[in-house]
Coordinates of C-alpha atoms and ligand atoms in Angstrom, one line a residue:
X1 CA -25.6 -49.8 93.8
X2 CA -21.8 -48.7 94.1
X3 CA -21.8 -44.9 92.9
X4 CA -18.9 -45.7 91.1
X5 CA -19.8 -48.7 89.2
X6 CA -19.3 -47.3 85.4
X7 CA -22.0 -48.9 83.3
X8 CA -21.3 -47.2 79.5
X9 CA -19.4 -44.7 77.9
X10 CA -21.3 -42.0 76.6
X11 CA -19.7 -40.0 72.9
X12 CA -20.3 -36.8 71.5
X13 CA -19.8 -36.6 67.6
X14 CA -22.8 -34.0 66.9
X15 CA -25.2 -31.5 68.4
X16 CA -22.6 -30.8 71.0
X17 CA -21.9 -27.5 71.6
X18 CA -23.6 -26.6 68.5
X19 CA -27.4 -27.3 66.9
X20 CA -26.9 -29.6 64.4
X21 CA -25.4 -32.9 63.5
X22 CA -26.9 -35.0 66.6
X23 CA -25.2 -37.9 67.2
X24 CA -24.5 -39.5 70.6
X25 CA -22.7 -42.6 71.1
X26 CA -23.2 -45.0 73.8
X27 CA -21.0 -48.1 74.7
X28 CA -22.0 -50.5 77.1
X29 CA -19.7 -52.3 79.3
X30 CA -20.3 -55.5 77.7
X31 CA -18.7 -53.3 74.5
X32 CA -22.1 -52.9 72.6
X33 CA -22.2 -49.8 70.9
X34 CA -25.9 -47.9 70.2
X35 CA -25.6 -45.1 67.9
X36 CA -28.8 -42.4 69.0
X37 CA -29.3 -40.5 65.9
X38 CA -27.4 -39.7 62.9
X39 CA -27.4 -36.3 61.9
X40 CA -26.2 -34.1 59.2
X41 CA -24.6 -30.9 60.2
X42 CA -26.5 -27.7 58.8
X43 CA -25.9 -24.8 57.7
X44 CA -22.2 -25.0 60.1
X45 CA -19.8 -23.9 57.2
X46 CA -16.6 -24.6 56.4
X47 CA -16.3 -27.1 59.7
X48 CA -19.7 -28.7 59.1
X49 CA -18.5 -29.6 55.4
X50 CA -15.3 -31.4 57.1
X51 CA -18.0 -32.5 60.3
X52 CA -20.1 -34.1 57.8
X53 CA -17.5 -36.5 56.2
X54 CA -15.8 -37.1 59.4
X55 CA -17.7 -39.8 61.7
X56 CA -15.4 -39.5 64.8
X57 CA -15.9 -43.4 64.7
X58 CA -15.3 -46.6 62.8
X59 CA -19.2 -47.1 61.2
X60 CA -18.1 -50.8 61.2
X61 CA -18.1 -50.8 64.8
X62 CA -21.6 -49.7 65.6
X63 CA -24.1 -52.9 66.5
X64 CA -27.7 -50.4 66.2
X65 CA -29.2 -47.0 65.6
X66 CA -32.2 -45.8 67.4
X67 CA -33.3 -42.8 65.5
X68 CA -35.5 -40.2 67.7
X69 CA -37.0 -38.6 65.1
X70 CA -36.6 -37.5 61.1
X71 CA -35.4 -34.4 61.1
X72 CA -32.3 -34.4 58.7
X73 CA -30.0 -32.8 61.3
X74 CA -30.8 -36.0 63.3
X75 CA -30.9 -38.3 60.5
X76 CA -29.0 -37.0 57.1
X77 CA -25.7 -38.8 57.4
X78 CA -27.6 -42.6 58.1
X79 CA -27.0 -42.6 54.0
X80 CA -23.0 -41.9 55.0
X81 CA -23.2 -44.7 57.3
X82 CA -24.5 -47.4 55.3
X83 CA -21.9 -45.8 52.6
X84 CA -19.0 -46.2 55.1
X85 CA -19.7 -49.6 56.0
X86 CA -22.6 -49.7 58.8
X87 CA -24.3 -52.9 57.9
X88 CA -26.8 -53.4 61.2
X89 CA -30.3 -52.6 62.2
X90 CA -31.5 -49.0 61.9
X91 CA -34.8 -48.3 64.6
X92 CA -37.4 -45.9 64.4
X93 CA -41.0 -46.4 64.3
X94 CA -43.5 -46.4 61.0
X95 CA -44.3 -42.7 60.5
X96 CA -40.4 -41.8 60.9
X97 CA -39.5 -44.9 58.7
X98 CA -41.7 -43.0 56.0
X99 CA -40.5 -39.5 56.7
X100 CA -37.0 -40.8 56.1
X101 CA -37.6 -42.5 52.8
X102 CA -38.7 -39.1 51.0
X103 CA -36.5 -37.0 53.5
X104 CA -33.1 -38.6 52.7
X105 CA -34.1 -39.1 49.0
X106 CA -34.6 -35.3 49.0
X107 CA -31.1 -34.8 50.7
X108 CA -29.1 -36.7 49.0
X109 CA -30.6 -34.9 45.2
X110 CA -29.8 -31.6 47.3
X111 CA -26.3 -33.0 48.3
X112 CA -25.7 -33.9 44.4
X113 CA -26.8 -30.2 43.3
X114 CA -24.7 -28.3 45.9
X115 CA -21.6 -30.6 45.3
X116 CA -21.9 -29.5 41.4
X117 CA -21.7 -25.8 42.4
X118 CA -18.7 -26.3 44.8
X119 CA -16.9 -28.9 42.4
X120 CA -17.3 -25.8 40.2
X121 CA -15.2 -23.3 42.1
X122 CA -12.4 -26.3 42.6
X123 CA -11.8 -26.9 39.4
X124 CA -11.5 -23.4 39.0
X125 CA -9.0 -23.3 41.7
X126 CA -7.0 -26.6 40.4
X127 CA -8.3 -28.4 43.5
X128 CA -9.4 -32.2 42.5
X129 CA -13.5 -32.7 42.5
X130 CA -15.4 -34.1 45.4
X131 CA -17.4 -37.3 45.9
X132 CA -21.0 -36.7 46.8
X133 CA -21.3 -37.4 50.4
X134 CA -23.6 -39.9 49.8
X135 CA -26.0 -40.6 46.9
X136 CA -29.9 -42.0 46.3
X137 CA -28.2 -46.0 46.3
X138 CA -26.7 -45.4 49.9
X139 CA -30.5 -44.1 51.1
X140 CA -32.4 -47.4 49.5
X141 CA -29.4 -49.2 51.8
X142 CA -30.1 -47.3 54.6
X143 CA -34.2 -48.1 54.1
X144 CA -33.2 -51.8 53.6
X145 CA -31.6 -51.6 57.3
X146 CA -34.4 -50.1 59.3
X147 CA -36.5 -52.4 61.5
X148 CA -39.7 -50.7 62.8
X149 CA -40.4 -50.4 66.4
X150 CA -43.2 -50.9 68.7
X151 CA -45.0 -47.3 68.9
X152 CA -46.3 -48.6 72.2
X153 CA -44.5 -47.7 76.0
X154 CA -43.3 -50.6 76.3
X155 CA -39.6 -51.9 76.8
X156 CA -38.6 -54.1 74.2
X157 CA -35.1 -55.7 73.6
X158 CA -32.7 -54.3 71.9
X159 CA -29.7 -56.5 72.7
X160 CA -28.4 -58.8 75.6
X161 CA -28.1 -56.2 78.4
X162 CA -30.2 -53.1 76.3
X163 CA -33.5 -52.7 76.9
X164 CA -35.4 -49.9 74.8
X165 CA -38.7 -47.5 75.4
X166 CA -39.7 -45.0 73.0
X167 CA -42.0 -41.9 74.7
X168 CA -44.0 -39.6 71.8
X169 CA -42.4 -36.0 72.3
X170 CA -44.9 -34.0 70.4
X171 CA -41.6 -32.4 68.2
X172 CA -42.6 -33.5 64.8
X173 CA -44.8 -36.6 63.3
X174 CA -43.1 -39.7 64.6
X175 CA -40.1 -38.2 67.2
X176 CA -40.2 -39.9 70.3
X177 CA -37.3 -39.8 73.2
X178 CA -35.3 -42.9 73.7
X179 CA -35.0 -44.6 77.0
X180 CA -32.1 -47.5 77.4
X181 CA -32.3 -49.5 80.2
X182 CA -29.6 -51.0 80.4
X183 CA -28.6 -54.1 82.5
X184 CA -25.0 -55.2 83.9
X185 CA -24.7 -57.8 86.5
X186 CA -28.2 -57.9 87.8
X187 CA -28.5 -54.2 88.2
X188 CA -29.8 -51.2 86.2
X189 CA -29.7 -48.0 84.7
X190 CA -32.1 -45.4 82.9
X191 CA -30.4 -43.5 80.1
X192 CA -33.5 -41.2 78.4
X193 CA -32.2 -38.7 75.1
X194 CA -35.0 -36.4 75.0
X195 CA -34.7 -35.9 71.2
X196 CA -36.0 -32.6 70.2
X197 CA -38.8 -31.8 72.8
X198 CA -42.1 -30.3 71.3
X199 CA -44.7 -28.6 72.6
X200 CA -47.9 -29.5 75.0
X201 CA -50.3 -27.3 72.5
X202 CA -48.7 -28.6 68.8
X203 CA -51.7 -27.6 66.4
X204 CA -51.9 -31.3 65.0
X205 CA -49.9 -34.0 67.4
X206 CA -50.8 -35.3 70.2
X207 CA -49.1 -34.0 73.1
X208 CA -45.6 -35.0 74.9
X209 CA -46.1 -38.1 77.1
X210 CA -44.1 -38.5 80.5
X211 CA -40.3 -40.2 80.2
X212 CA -39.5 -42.8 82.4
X213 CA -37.6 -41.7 85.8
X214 CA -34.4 -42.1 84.5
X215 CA -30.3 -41.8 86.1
X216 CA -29.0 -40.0 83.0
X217 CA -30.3 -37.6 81.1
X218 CA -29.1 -36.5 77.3
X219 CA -31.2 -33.6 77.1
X220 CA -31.8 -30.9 74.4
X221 CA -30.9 -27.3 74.8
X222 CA -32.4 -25.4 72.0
X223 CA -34.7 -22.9 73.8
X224 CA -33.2 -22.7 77.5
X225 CA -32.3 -19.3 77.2
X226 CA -36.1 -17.9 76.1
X227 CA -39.6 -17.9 76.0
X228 CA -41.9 -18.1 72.9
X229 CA -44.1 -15.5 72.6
X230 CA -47.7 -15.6 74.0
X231 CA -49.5 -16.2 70.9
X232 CA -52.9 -16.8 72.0
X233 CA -55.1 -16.0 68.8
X234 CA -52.1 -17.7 65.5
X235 CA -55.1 -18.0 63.5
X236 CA -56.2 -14.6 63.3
X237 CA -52.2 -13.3 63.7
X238 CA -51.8 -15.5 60.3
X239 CA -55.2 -13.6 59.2
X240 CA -54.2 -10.0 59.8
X241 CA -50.6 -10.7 57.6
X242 CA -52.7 -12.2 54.9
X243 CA -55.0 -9.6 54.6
X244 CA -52.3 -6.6 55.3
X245 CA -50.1 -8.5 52.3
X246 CA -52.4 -10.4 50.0
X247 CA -55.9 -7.6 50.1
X248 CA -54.9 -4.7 51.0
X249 CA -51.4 -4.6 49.1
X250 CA -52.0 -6.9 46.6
X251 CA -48.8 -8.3 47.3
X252 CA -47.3 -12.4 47.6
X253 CA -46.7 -13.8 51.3
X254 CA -43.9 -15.9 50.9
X255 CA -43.3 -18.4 53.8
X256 CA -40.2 -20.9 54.3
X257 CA -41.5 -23.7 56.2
X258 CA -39.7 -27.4 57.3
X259 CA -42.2 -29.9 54.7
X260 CA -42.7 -31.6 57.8
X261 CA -45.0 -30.4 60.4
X262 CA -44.8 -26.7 59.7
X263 CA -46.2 -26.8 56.7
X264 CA -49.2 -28.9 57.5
X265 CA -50.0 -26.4 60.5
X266 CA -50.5 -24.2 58.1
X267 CA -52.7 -25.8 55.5
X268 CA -54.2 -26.6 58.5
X269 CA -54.6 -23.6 59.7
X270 CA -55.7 -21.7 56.3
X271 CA -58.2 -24.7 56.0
X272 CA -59.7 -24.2 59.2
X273 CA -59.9 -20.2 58.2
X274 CA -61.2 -21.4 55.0
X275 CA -63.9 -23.8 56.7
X276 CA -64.8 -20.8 58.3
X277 CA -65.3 -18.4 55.3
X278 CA -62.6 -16.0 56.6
X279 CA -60.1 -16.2 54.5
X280 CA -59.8 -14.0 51.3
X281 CA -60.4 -15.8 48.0
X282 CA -56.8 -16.3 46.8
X283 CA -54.4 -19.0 45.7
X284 CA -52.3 -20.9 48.1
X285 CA -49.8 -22.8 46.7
X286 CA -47.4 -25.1 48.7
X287 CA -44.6 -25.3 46.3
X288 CA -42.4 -28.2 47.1
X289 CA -42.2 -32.0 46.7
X290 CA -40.9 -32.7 49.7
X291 CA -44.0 -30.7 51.4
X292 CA -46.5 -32.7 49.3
X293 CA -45.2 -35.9 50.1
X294 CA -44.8 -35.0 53.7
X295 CA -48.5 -34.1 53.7
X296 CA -49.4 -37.4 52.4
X297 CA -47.5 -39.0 55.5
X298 CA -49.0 -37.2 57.9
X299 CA -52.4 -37.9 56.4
X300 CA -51.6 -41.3 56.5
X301 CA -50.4 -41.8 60.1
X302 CA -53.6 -39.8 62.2
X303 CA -52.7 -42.3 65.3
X304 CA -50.4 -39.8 66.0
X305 CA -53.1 -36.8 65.8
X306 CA -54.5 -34.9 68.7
X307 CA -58.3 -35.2 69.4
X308 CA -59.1 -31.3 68.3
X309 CA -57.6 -32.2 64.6
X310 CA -59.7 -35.4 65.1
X311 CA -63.1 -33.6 65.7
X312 CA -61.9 -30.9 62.8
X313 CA -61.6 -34.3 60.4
X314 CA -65.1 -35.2 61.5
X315 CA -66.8 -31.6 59.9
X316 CA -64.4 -31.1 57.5
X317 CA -63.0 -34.2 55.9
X318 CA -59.4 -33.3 54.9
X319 CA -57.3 -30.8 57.1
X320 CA -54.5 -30.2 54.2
X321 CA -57.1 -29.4 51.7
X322 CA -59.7 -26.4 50.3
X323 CA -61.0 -24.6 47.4
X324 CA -57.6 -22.5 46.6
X325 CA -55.2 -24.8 48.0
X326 CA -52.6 -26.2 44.9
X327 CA -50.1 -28.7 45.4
X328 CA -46.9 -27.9 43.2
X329 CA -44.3 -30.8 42.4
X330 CA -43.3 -30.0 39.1
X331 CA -40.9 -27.3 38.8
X332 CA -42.0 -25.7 35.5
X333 CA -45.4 -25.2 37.5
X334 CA -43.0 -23.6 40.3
X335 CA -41.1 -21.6 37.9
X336 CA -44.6 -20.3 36.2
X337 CA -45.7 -19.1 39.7
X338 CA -43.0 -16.6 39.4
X339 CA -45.2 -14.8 36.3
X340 CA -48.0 -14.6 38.2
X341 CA -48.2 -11.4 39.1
X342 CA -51.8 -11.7 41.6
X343 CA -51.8 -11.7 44.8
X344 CA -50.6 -15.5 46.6
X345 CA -49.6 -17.3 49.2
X346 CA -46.7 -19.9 48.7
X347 CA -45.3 -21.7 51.1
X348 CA -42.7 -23.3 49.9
X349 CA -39.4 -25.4 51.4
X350 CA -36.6 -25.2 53.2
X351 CA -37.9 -23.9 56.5
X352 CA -34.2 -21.9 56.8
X353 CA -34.2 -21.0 53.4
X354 CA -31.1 -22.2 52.9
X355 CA -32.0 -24.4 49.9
X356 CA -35.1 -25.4 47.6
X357 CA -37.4 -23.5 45.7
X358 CA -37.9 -21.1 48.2
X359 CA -34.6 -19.2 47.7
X360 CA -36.1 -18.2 44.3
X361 CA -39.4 -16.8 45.8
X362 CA -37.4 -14.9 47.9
X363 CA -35.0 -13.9 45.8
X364 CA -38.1 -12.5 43.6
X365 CA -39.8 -10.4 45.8
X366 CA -37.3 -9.4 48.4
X367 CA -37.0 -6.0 46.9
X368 CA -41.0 -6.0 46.3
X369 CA -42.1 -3.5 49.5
X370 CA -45.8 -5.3 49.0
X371 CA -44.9 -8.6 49.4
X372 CA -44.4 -9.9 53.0
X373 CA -42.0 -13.0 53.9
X374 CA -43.1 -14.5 57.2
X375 CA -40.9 -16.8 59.4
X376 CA -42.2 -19.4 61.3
X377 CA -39.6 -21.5 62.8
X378 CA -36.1 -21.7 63.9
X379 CA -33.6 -20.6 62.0
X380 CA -29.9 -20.4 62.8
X381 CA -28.7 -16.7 62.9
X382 CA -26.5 -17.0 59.7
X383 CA -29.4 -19.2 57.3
X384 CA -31.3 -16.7 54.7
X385 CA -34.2 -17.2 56.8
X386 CA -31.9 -16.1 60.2
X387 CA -30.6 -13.4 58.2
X388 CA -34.6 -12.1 57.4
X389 CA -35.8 -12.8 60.9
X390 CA -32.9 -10.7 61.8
X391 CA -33.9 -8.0 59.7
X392 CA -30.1 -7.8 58.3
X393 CA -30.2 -4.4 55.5
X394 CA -29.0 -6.8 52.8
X395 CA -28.7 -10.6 52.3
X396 CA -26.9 -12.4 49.4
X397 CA -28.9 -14.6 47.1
X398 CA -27.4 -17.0 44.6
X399 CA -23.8 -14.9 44.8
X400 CA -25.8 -11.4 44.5
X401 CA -26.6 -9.0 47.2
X402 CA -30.3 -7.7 47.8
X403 CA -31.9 -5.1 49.7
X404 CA -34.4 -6.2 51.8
X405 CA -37.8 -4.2 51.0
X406 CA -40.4 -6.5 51.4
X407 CA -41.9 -6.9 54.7
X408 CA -40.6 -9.6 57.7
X409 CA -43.0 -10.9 59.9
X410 CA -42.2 -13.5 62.5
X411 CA -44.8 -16.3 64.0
X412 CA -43.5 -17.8 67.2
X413 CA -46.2 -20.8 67.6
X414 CA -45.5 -22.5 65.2
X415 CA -42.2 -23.7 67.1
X416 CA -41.7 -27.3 67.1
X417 CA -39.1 -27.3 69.6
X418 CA -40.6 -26.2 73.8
X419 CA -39.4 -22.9 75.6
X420 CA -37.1 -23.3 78.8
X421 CA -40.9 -23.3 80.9
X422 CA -42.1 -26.2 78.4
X423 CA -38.8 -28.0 78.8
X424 CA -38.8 -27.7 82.8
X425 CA -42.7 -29.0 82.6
X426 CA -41.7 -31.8 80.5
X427 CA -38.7 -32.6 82.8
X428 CA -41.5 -32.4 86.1
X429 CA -41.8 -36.2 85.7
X430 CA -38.1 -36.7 86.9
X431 CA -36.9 -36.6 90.3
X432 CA -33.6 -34.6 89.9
X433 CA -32.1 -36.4 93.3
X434 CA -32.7 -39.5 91.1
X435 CA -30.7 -38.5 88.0
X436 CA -27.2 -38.8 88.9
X437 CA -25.9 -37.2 85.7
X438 CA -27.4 -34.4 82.7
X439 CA -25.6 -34.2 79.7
X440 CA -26.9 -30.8 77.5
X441 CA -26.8 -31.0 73.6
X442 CA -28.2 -29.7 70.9
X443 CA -27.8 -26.0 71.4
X444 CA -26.3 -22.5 71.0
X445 CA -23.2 -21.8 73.5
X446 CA -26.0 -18.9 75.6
X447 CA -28.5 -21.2 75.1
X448 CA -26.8 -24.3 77.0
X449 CA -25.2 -21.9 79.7
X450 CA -29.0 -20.0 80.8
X451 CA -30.6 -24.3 80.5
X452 CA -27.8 -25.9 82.5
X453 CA -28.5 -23.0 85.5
X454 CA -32.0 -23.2 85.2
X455 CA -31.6 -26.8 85.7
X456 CA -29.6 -25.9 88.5
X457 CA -32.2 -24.3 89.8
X458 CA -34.7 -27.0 89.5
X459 CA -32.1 -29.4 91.7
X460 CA -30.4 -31.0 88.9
X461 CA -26.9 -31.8 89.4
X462 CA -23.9 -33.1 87.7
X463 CA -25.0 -30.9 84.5
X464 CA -22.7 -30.9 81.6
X465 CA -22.3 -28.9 78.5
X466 CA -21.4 -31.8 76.1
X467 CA -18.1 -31.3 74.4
X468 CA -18.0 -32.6 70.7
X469 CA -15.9 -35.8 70.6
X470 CA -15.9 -36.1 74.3
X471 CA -16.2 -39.4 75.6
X472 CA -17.8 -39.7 79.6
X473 CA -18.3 -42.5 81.8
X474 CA -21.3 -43.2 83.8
Ligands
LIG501 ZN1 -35.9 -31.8 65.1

């Protein structure tokens, strides 16, 4: 194969230099485009607002998406899509379909309620109102528009020229990382976008199966510059906070969790210390729709389950499920936990605390020096739940500033996404002299400089630091 043969163009409208967003464009030479993921920007600001109704590219001119997995800051602007005139196929396979059918149903309620607040302050200001950015009409569209793909390894044909393989990733219930083969002339090349990569010991999935040696890699960033913690006992870290908050101070253990994943690990967990009569004899409420319906998903796709969840299932029944567990949709039962004045558990959504029901159970106890708010997942430095991790001296709530005075505690395994060890492991099935070019995405500026040397290290060459809107050749 000539070096230089160019076999596709590969774009950068998201994730690029920053987190969220993810959205990577690839045109082939015969001028088919394939759209990998279609993320919302998050918790970005100003430029994210602008980002988010700004494609880069003419949605008319897109022939598929492949979606790697649900996540909203890989799938929240699909809706925008469809609403901007994207009229093809949309692939992802069955437990992401369903993920995305409460997921962008949720968004596009919370894009509705956020727009009221800014239209608010504009006309205030004399500025003219905005449109939503898309509304729950554009998400039945964009659920019209998905075809479901084969969950096996296989390759399976996407287009002339495009063949596609999808490899479970272990990051949340349905991700997987893409591989195109794509075809041109009689000869071949391996594109694999890693998605999000999860972890070889996830609490409920099954773990991250081996990509395909591939010639370019579009690979995620989000933990190459650290380690998680060793945490080789969660269950009886989770324990000791319980106890230290809900016995001993008689105080409410608020936790932010993504609905998907995070908070199943821990019903799951609190069930298994429930199964095993350790855990105190008090309510645990997980207080969010999107959470309960999540649950149901992932009770309904255990295909995707590893086999120590499977043996639990065979003693126990239900993993997301005990004596003082409640389920809370409604929001007058959400508002009435607030009167409660016991000691509780409520894990509640979004996992950064930067919207849902959540904000108010912070907002209530923040200044409460009994009641303990426990992070368990990533959260970009300038979210509420960054802020907390952070241990900032004040945070603002709603447009008023609090002290904080409760407790922070931070849990580092419940990470979805792998350390820079865990990301080199999963990368040990690819020759580096075989992959003649790395593209890095989908992290902080530190966190893509320490990943691209360490990949250095590992023989890699031809790394770059994607550039948002950058278009490469390959
Ligand atoms: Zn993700």
């Amino acid at each position: 194969m000539e070096p230089d043969t160019i076999f596709m163009q590969i774009s950068f409208f998201g994730a690029a230099g920053r987190v969220t967003g993810s959205k990577h464009l690839i045109t082939t030479e015969q001028g088919k485009r394939i759209l990998l993921d279609c993320g919302l920007f998050q918790g970005e600001g100003q430029e994210g607002n602008e980002l988010n109704r700004h494609f880069g590219f003419d949605p008319h001119t897109i022939d598929h998406v492949i979606m790697s997995h649900a996540h909203i800051d890989h799938s929240g602007l699909l809706p925008r899509l469809v609403r901007e005139g994207f009229s093809g196929p949309i692939h992802c396979n069955e437990p992401t379909r369903d993920l995305l059918s409460i997921m962008l149903m949720d968004s596009a309620k919370i894009q509705e309620s956020d727009l009221k607040h800014v239209n608010k302050r504009r006309l205030e200001r004399g500025l003219p109102e905005l449109e939503p950015l898309y509304d729950a009409e554009d998400v039945r569209q964009v659920m019209r528009q998905i075809e479901i793909m084969p969950e096996h390894s296989d390759y399976w044909d996407l287009c002339e020229g495009v063949a596609v393989r999808s490899s479970v990733n272990a990051h949340i219930l349905g991700s997987v990382a893409l591989t195109l083969a794509i075809q041109d002339g009689g000869r071949e090349k391996k594109l694999t976008f890693t998605g999000d990569i999860g972890r070889p010991g996830d609490h409920i999935l099954r773990g991250p199966e081996a990509i395909p040696q591939s010639d370019i890699l579009i690979c995620e960033s989000t933990y190459g510059d650290r380690l998680h913690e060793d945490e080789s006992d969660a269950e009886a870290h989770l324990l000791r906070i319980v106890k230290e908050t809900c016995v001993e101070r008689s105080g409410k253990l608020i936790i932010p969790a993504f609905s998907i994943d995070r908070t199943q690990e821990l019903i799951y967990m609190l069930d298994r210390l429930a199964f095993a009569k350790k855990l105190p004899s008090i309510p645990v409420y997980v207080d969010s729709p999107l959470s309960v319906n999540a649950t149901e998903v992932m009770s309904k796709h255990r295909q995707c389950f590893n086999a120590e969840i499977l043996d639990y299932i065979t003693r126990d029944g239900d993993p997301f499920g005990f004596p003082n567990l409640h389920y809370i949709s409604k929001v007058e039962e959400s508002k009435a936990l607030n009167d409660n004045k016991g000691p509780a558990i409520i894990i509640s959504a979004s996992g950064m605390a930067e919207a849902g029901r959540i904000k108010h159970h912070i907002k209530n106890h923040i200044e409460d020096p009994n009641s303990t708010v426990l992070i368990v997942g990533y959260a970009t430095p300038n979210s509420l739940a960054g802020q907390l991790k952070a241990r900032s001296e004040k945070v603002r709530i709603f447009g008023d500033w609090h002290t904080i005075l409760c407790r922070i505690e931070v849990m580092d395994s419940f990470s979805a996404h792998a350390d820079y060890h865990e990301m080199l492991a999963y990368l040990s099935s690819q020759d580096p002299n075989r992959v003649s070019q790395t593209y890095l995405v989908h992290g902080n500026e530190r966190a893509l400089q320490a990943w691209q040397s360490r990949l250095l290290d590992r023989g890699f060459r031809n790394i770059t630091i994607a550039k948002h809107g950058q278009t490469y050749e390959c």
